[in-house]
XYZ file of C-alpha atoms in Angstrom:
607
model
C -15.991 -24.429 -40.930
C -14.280 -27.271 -39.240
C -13.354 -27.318 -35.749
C -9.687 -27.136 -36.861
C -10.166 -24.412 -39.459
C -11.901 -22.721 -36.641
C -9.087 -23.500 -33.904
C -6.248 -22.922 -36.786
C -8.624 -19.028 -37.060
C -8.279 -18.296 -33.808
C -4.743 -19.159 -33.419
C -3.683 -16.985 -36.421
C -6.401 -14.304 -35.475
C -4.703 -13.532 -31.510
C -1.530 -15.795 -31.098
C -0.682 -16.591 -27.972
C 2.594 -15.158 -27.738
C 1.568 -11.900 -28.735
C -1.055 -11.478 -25.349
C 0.457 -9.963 -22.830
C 0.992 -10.473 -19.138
C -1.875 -7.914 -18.439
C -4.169 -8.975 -20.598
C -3.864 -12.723 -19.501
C -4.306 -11.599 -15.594
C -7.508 -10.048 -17.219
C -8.683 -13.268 -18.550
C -8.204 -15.294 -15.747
C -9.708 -12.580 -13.567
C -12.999 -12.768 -15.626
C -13.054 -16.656 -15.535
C -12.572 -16.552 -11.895
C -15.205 -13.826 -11.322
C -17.320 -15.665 -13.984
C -17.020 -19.571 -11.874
C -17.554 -17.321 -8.672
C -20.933 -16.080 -10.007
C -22.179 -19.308 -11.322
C -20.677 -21.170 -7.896
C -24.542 -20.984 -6.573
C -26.434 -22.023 -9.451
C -23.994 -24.904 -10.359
C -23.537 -26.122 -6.865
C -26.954 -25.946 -5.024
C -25.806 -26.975 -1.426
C -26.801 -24.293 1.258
C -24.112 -25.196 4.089
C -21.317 -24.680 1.042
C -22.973 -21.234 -0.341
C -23.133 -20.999 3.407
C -19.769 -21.003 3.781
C -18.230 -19.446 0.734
C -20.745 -16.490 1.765
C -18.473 -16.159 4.588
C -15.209 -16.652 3.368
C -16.161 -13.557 1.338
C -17.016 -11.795 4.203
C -13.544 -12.741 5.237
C -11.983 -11.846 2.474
C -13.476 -8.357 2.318
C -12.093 -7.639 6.151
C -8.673 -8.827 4.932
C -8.382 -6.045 1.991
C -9.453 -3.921 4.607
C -6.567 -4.739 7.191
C -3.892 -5.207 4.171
C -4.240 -1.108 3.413
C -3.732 -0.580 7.300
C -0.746 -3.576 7.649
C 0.012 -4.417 4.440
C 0.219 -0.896 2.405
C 1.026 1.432 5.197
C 3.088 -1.149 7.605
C 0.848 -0.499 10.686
C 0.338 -3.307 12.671
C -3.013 -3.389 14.185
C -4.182 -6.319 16.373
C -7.404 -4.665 17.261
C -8.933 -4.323 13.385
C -12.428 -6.289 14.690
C -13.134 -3.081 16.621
C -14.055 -1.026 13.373
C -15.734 -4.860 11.944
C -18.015 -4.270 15.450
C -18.663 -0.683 15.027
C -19.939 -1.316 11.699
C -21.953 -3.967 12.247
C -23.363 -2.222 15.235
C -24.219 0.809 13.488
C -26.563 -1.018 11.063
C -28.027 -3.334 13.464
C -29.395 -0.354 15.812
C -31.337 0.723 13.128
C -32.553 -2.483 11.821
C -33.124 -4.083 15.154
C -36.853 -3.996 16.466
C -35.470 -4.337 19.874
C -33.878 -0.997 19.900
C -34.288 0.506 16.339
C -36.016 4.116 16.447
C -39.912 4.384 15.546
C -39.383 5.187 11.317
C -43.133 5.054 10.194
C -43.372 8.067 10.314
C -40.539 7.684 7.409
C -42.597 4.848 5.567
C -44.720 6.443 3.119
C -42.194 9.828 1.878
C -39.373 7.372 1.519
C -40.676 3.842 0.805
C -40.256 4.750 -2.910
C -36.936 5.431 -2.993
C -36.157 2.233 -0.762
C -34.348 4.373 1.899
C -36.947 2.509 4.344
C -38.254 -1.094 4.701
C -40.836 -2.469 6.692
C -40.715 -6.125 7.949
C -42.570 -8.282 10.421
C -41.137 -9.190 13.736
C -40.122 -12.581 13.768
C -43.145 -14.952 14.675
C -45.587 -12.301 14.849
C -47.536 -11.768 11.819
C -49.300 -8.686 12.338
C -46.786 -6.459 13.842
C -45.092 -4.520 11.154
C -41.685 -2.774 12.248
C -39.335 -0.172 9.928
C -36.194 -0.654 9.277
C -33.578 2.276 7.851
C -32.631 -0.013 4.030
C -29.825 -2.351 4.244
C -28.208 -0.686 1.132
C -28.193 3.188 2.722
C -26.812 1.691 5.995
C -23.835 0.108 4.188
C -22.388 3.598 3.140
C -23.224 5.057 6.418
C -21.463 2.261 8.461
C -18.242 2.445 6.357
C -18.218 6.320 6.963
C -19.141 5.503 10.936
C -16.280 3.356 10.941
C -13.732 5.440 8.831
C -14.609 8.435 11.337
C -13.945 5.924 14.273
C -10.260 5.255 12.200
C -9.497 8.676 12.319
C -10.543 9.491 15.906
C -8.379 6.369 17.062
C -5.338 7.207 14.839
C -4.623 10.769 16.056
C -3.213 9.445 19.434
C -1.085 6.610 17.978
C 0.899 8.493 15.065
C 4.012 8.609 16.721
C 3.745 4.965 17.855
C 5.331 2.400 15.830
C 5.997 -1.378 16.123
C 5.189 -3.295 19.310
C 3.632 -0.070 20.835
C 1.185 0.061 18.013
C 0.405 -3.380 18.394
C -0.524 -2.655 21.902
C -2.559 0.281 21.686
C -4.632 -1.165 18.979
C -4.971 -4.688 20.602
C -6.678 -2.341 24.058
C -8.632 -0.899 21.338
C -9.898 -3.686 20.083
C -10.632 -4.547 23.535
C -12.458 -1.810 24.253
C -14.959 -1.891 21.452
C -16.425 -5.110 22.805
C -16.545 -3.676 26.678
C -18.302 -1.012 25.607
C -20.763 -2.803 23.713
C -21.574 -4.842 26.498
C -21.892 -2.169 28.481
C -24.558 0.644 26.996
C -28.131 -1.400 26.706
C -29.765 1.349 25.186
C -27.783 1.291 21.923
C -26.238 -2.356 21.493
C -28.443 -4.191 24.090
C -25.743 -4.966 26.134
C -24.376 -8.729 26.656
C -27.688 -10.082 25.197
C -26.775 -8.541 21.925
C -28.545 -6.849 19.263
C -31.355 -9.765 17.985
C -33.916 -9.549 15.308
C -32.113 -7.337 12.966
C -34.073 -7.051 9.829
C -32.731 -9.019 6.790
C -32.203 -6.520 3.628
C -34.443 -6.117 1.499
C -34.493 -5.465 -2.766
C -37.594 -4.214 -4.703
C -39.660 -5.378 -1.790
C -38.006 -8.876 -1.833
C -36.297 -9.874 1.658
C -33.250 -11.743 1.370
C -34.246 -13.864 4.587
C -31.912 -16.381 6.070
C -31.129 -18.083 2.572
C -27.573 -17.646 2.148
C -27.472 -17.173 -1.834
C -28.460 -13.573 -1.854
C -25.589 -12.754 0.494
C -22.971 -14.886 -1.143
C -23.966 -12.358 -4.187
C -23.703 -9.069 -1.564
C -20.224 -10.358 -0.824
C -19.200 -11.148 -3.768
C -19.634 -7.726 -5.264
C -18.533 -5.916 -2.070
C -15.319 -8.347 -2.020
C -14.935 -7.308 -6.283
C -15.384 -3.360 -5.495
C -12.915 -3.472 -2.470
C -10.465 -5.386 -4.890
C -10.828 -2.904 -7.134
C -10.551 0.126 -4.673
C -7.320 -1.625 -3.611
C -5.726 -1.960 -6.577
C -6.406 1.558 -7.620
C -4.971 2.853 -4.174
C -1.995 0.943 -4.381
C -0.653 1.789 -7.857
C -1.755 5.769 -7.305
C 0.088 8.378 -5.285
C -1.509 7.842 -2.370
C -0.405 3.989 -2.225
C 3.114 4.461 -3.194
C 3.165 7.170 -0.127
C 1.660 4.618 2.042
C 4.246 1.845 1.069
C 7.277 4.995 1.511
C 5.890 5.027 4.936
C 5.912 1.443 5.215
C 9.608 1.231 4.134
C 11.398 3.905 5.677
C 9.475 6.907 7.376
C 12.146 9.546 7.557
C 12.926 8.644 3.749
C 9.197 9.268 3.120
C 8.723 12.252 4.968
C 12.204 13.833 3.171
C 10.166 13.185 -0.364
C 7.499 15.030 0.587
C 5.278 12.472 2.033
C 3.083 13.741 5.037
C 3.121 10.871 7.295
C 0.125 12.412 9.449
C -2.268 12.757 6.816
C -1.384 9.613 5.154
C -1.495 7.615 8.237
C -5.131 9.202 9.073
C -6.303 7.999 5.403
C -4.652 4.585 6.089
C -6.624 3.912 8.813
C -9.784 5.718 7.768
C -9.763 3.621 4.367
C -9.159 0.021 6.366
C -11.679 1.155 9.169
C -14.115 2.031 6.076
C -13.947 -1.501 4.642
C -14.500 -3.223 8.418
C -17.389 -1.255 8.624
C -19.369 -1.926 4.972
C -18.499 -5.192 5.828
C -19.892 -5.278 9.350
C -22.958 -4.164 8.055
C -23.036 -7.417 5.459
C -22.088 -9.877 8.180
C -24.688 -8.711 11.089
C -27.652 -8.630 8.500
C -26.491 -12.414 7.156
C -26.603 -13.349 11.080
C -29.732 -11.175 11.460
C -27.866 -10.884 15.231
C -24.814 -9.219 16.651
C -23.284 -10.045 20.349
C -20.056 -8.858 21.490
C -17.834 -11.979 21.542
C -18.304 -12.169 17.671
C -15.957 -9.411 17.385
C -13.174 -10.227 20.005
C -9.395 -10.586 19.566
C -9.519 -13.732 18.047
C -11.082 -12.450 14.842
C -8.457 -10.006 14.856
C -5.623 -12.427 15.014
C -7.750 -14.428 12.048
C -7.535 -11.715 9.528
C -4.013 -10.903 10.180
C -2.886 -14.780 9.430
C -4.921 -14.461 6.743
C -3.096 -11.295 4.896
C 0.376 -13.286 6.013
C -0.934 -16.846 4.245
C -1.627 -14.679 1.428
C 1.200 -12.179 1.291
C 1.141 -8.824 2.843
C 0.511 -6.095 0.735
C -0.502 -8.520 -2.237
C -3.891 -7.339 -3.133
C -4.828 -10.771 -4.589
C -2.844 -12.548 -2.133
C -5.000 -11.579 0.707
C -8.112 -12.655 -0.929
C -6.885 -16.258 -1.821
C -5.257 -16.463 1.723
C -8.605 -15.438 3.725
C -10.414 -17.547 1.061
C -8.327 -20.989 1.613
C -8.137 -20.539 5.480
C -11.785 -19.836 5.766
C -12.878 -22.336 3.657
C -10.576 -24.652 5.511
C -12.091 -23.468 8.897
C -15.958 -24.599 7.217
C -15.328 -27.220 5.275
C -11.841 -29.395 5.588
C -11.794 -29.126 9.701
C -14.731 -30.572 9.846
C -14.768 -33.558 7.565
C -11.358 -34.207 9.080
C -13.131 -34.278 12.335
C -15.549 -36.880 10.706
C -12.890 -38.854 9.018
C -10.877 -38.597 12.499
C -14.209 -39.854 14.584
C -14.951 -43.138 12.431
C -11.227 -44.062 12.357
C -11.158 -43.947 15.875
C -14.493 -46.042 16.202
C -12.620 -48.437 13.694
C -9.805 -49.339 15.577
C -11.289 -48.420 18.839
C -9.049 -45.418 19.564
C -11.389 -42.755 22.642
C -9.048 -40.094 22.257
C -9.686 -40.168 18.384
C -13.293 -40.053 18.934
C -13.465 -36.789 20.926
C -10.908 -34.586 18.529
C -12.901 -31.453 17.177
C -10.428 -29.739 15.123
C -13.113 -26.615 14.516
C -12.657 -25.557 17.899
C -8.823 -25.539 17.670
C -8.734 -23.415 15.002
C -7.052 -20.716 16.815
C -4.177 -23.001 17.643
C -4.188 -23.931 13.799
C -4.249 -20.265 12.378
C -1.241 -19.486 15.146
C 0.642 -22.873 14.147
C -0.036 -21.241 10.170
C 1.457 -17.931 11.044
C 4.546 -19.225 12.674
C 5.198 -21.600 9.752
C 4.627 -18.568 6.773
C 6.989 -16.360 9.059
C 9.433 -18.950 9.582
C 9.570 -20.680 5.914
C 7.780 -18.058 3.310
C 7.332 -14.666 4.717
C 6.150 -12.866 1.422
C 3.072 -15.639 1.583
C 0.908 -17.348 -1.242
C 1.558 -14.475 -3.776
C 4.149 -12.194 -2.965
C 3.573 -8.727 -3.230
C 7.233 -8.071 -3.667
C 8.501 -9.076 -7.585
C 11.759 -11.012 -8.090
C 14.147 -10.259 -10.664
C 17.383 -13.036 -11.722
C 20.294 -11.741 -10.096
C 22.695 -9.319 -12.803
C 25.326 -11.105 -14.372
C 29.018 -10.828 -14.352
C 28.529 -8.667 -17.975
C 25.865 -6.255 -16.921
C 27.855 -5.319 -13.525
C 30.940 -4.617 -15.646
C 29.471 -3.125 -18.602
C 30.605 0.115 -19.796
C 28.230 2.999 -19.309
C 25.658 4.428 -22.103
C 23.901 7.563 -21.788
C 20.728 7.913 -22.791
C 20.523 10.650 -25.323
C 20.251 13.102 -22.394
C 22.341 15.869 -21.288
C 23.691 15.080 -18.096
C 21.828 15.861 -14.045
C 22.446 19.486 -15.620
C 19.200 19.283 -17.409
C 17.299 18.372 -14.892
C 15.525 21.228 -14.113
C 14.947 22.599 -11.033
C 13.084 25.216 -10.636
C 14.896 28.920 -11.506
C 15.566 31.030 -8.559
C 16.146 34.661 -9.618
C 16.870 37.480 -7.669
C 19.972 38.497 -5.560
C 19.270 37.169 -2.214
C 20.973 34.567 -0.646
C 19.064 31.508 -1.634
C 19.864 29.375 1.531
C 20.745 31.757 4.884
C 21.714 30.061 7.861
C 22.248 32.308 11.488
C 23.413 30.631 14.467
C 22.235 27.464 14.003
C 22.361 25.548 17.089
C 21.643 21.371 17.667
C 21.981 19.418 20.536
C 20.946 15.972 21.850
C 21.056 16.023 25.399
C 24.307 17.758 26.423
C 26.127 17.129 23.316
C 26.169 19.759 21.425
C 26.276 18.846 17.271
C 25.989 21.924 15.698
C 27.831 25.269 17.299
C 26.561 28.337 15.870
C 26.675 27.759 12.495
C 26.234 30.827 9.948
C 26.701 30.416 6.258
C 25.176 31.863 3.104
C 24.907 30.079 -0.108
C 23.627 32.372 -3.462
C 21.574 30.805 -6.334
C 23.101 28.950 -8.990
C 25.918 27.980 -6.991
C 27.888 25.268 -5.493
C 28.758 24.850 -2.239
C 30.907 21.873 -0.167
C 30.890 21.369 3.331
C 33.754 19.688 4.659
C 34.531 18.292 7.824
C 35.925 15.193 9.728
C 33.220 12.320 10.876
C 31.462 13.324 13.711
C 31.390 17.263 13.017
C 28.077 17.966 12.142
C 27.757 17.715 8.224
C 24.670 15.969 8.228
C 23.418 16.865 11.268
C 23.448 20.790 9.536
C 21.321 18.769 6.666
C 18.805 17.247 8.903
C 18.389 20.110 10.798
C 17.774 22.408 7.470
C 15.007 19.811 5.982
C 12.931 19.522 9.346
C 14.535 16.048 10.502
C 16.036 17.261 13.476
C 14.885 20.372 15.707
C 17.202 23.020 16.524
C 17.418 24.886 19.807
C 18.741 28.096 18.503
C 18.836 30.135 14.806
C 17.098 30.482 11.956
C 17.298 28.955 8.452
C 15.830 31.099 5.322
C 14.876 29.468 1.640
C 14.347 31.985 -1.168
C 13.663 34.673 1.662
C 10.981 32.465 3.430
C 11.815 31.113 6.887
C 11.577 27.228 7.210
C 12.811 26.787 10.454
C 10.754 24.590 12.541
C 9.170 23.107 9.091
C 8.131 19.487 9.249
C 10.111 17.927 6.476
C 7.298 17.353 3.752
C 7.118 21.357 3.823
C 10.588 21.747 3.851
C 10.745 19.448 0.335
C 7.481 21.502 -1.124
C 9.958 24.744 -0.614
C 12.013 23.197 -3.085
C 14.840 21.554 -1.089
C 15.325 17.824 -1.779
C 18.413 15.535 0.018
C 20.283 12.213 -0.277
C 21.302 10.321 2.441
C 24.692 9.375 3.927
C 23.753 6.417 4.457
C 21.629 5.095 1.578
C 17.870 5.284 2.656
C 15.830 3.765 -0.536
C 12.415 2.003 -0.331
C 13.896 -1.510 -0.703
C 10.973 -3.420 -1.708
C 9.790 -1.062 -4.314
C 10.775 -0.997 -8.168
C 13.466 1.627 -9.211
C 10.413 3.474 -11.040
C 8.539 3.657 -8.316
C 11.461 5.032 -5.983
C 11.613 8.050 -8.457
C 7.823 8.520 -8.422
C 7.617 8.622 -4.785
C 10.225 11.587 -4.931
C 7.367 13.139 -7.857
C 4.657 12.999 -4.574
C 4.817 16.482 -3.357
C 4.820 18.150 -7.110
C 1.472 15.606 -7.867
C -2.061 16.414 -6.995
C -4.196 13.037 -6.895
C -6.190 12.275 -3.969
C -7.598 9.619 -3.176
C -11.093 9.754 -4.632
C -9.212 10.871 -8.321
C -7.558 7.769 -7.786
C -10.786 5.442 -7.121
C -12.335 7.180 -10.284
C -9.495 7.236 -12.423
C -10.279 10.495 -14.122
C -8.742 11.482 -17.284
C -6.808 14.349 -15.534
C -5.932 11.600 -12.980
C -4.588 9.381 -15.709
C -2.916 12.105 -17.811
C -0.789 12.887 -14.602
C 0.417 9.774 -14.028
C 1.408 9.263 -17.311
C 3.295 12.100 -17.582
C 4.677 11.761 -14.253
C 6.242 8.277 -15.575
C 7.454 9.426 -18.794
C 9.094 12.207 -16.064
C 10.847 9.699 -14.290
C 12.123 7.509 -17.073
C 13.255 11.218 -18.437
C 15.661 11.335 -15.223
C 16.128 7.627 -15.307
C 17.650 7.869 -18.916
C 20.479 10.292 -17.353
C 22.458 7.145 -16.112
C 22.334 5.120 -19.373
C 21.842 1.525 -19.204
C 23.130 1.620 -15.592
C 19.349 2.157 -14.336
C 17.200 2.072 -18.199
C 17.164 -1.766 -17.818
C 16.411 -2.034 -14.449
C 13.411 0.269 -13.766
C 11.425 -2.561 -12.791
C 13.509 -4.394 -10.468
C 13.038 -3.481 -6.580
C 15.853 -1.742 -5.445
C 16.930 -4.356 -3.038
C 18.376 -6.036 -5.825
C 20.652 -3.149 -6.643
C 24.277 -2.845 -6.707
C 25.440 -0.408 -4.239
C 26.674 2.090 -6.633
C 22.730 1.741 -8.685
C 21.150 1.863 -5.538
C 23.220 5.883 -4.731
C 22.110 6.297 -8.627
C 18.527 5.606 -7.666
C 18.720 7.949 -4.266
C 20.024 10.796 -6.721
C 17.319 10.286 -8.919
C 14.447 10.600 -6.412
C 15.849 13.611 -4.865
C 16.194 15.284 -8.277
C 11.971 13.805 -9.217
C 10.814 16.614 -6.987
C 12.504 19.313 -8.830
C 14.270 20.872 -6.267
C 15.468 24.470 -6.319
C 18.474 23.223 -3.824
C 20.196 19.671 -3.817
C 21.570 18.903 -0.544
C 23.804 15.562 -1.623
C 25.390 13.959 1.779
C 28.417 12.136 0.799
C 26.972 10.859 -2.612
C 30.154 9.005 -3.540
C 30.903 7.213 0.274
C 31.063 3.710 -0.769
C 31.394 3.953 -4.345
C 34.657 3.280 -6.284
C 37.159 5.710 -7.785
C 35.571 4.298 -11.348
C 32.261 5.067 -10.425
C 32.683 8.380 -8.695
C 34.087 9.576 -11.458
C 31.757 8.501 -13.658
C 28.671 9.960 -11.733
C 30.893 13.070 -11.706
C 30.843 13.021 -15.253
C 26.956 12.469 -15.492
């Protein structure tokens, strides 16, 4: 066969039109992963392994931060603390200056490589243990991830610039204390002589190809840990949060627990990473993990595009990589210019000690010019035309928000039972006293001016507001005093006066989010990907395009735009939607028509 029979084969045997998007990102993922492997063998220069080994190590502390910033929207300026504690935790067991006395470990666990021995550095014949490199990796990321936890309980409530301020001290901190306790981190000197890992009795030493390799499967398995987080329950709840809290919390979301697992999971990455980076230096001193390095993975998740999985690693990639390599020879090229036309000032620039100036100079510019960075994590969609915003309805072969079924309440008590239900902020009072009692399988209007209390009553029965006085009762269980992720699991769901979507999320995803509280995957299930995992998902989407089909081709064809790009009346369509995902037993709908025309009210009357 010819080499055009064979191309003409291969055209006819997988045409390119008929690959899809998916399976061409899967190509070009294993090309890139393939060029990535064969980067040391084809390119035998140590100072450039050098450096691409720590670009990964970058690169693996920026998937890290992107669950914390980019996933969950909190901003922490003090990430290096957990990158510290990490890379603490393995180098006081692998440092002979302060590492505990493990012979006595040698021979019971030498087989299964949970200890090493190595040789102090310039003295042959003393033989020191070390606690393996690979066991120490686990156990740092779990050090860390406890550390997350412990530091997130006080700053739950905190949001925005106060966040930013509490985890900048704590990043602060970190470093202090290091500095301070000798026995564990050697104090200022820092931790030196930390053993180099070791595999099948092979040390790595200070050759920079076996940790290029480390990092380039630790960067592959956070990748993929990311990416399975993101598109599970547990990473559309984080990007709810991220959007709009009280939205989140109304679908069920638990903003504590989530938060906790946020930071836990980032923290977790710093510290596998930590361990990788301190046994590459074979040292650790505090001012490696200072405030700076903070501020140098968060440019690097905005270069790359926050909350873009693969936008983080090419961002911390081309900035590090820049830092090594381009700064430098610029500083070269800079330095023999100057000589050439006799310039001082040229002669003295060293660019690689500005680079803090250059990373801040980088951040301002992506804010100012492309805030959604290299690869946005955010998908754009053509504005709708003049015929799809005026095109007559279709329904989609289902019977009307009638069918949607909520959960049957039997029995003759009052479904919802409200007694002297009191609100007031400060000394205005919102709610008086109010009593009413609505039976199942009913409807019931509340009507009153602006400014009398209507949704006030609302937030105050889902847990968004506290109330000073009364009780509320749901199918003959009290939920007064609920937080409102318990409220929604009782089986009430709401809509918002004023439209609160998640705007940078897909109109499928907006209806799965509302799905959360009546789904069960955690987040190991959704790092394995078990079949149960997958099965629920599945049917969870073929749930929501069930409820999506209610409105026709208002919503069908849209179901993968964000909702940002939404008409006003879609976007009350969407809110509707969510609410009825969690298959509420009561439907609290706050002005679901304000804003909409008398055409469309009367056609989502009619659906």
């Amino acid at each position: 066969m010819t080499v055009g029979e064979t191309f003409t084969w291969l055209r006819r045997a997988a045409p390119l039109g008929r690959i899809d998007r998916r399976t061409w990102e899967r190509i070009a993922i294993a090309c890139l992963f393939g060029a990535a492997v064969l980067f040391p063998i084809a390119h035998r220069n140590d100072g450039d392994i050098d450096a691409a080994a720590n670009a990964l190590t970058f690169a693996a502390l920026a998937l890290g931060l992107n669950i914390v910033v980019g996933l969950a929207g909190l901003l922490d300026l003090g990430y290096a603390a957990f990158f510290a504690i990490g890379a603490y935790t393995y180098g006081a067991a692998a440092s002979w200056q302060i590492a505990p006395d493990w012979s006595s470990f040698w021979e019971p666990f030498q087989w299964l490589g949970l200890v090493a021995r190595f040789h102090e550095a310039g003295v042959a014949d003393v033989v020191h243990f070390q606690v393996s490199f690979w066991l120490m990796m686990p156990i740092a990321a779990l050090v860390a991830a406890f550390f997350g936890v412990l530091f997130g309980f006080p700053t739950l409530r905190l949001k925005g610039d106060y966040l930013a301020i509490v985890t900048l001290g704590f990043g602060e901190i970190v470093p202090i204390v290091a500095r301070n306790t000798p026995s564990v981190t050697n104090g200022a000197m820092g931790l030196n002589g930390v053993a180099a890992p070791q595999l099948f009795g092979w040390s790595f030493g200070v050759d920079a190809t076996p940790y290029y390799y480390v990092g380039l499967g630790l960067v592959a398995f956070l990748i993929l840990t990311s990416q399975r987080l993101k598109f599970s329950r547990i990473g559309r709840a984080w990007m709810a949060i991220r959007e709009d809290e009280i939205a989140a919390a109304a679908m069920g979301v638990n903003r504590t627990k989530l938060k906790l697992l946020a930071f836990a999971t980032g923290a977790a990455f710093a510290g596998a990473t930590g361990t990788l980076f301190v046994a590459k230096l074979q040292t650790a001193t505090p001012e490696m993990f200072g405030f700076p390095v903070s501020v140098m993975i968060l440019v690097m998740i905005v270069f790359g595009g926050i909350g873009s999985v693969w936008g983080v690693v090419l961002g911390a990639l081309i900035l590090q990589l820049l830092q090594s390599w381009f700064l430098e020879d610029l500083s070269g090229w800079l330095h023999s210019l100057g000589r050439l036309i006799h310039v001082e000032w040229l002669q003295r620039i060293e660019l690689a000690s500005s680079i803090e100036l250059i990373f801040g100079l980088i951040l301002v510019f992506m804010m100012l010019y492309r805030r959604e960075g290299l690869i946005p994590a955010t998908r754009r969609v053509a504005p709708l035309t003049t015929e799809e915003q005026t095109a007559a309805p279709t329904r989609g072969g289902f019977e009307g928000l009638k069918g949607l079924g909520a959960v049957e309440e039997r029995g003759s008590d009052p479904l919802l039972e409200i007694a002297g239900l009191t609100v007031r902020f400060g000394g205005l009072v919102a709610l008086g006293e109010v009593s009413l009692s609505m039976p199942a399988h009913s409807v019931l209007a509340v009507i009153g001016p602006n400014g009398s209390g209507k949704s006030t009553l609302f937030n105050a029965v889902t847990g968004l507001v506290s109330a000073q006085s009364g009780r509320v009762r749901f199918a003959g269980q009290e939920i007064g005093g609920l937080a409102p992720h318990l409220v929604l699991d009782r089986g009430i769901a709401r809509t918002f006066q004023n439209i609160r979507l998640f705007p940078n999320l897909t109109v499928l995803e907006n209806v799965l989010i509302g799905m959360h509280a009546r789904l069960h995957t955690g987040a190991v299930e959704a790092l394995l990907r078990l079949p149960r995992t997958r099965r629920e998902e599945q049917e969870a989407r073929d749930k929501a395009m069930e409820i999506l089909a209610v409105f026709g081709n208002r919503l069908m064809p849209r179901v993968d735009h964000v909702v940002s790009s939404l008409s006003y009346a879609n976007r009350r369509r969407v809110e509707i939607a969510r609410a009825l995902a969690s298959r509420p037993k009561l439907l609290l709908l706050d002005e679901p028509t304000a804003g909409m025309n008398p055409a469309e009210t009367l056609e989502l009357a009619d659906q």
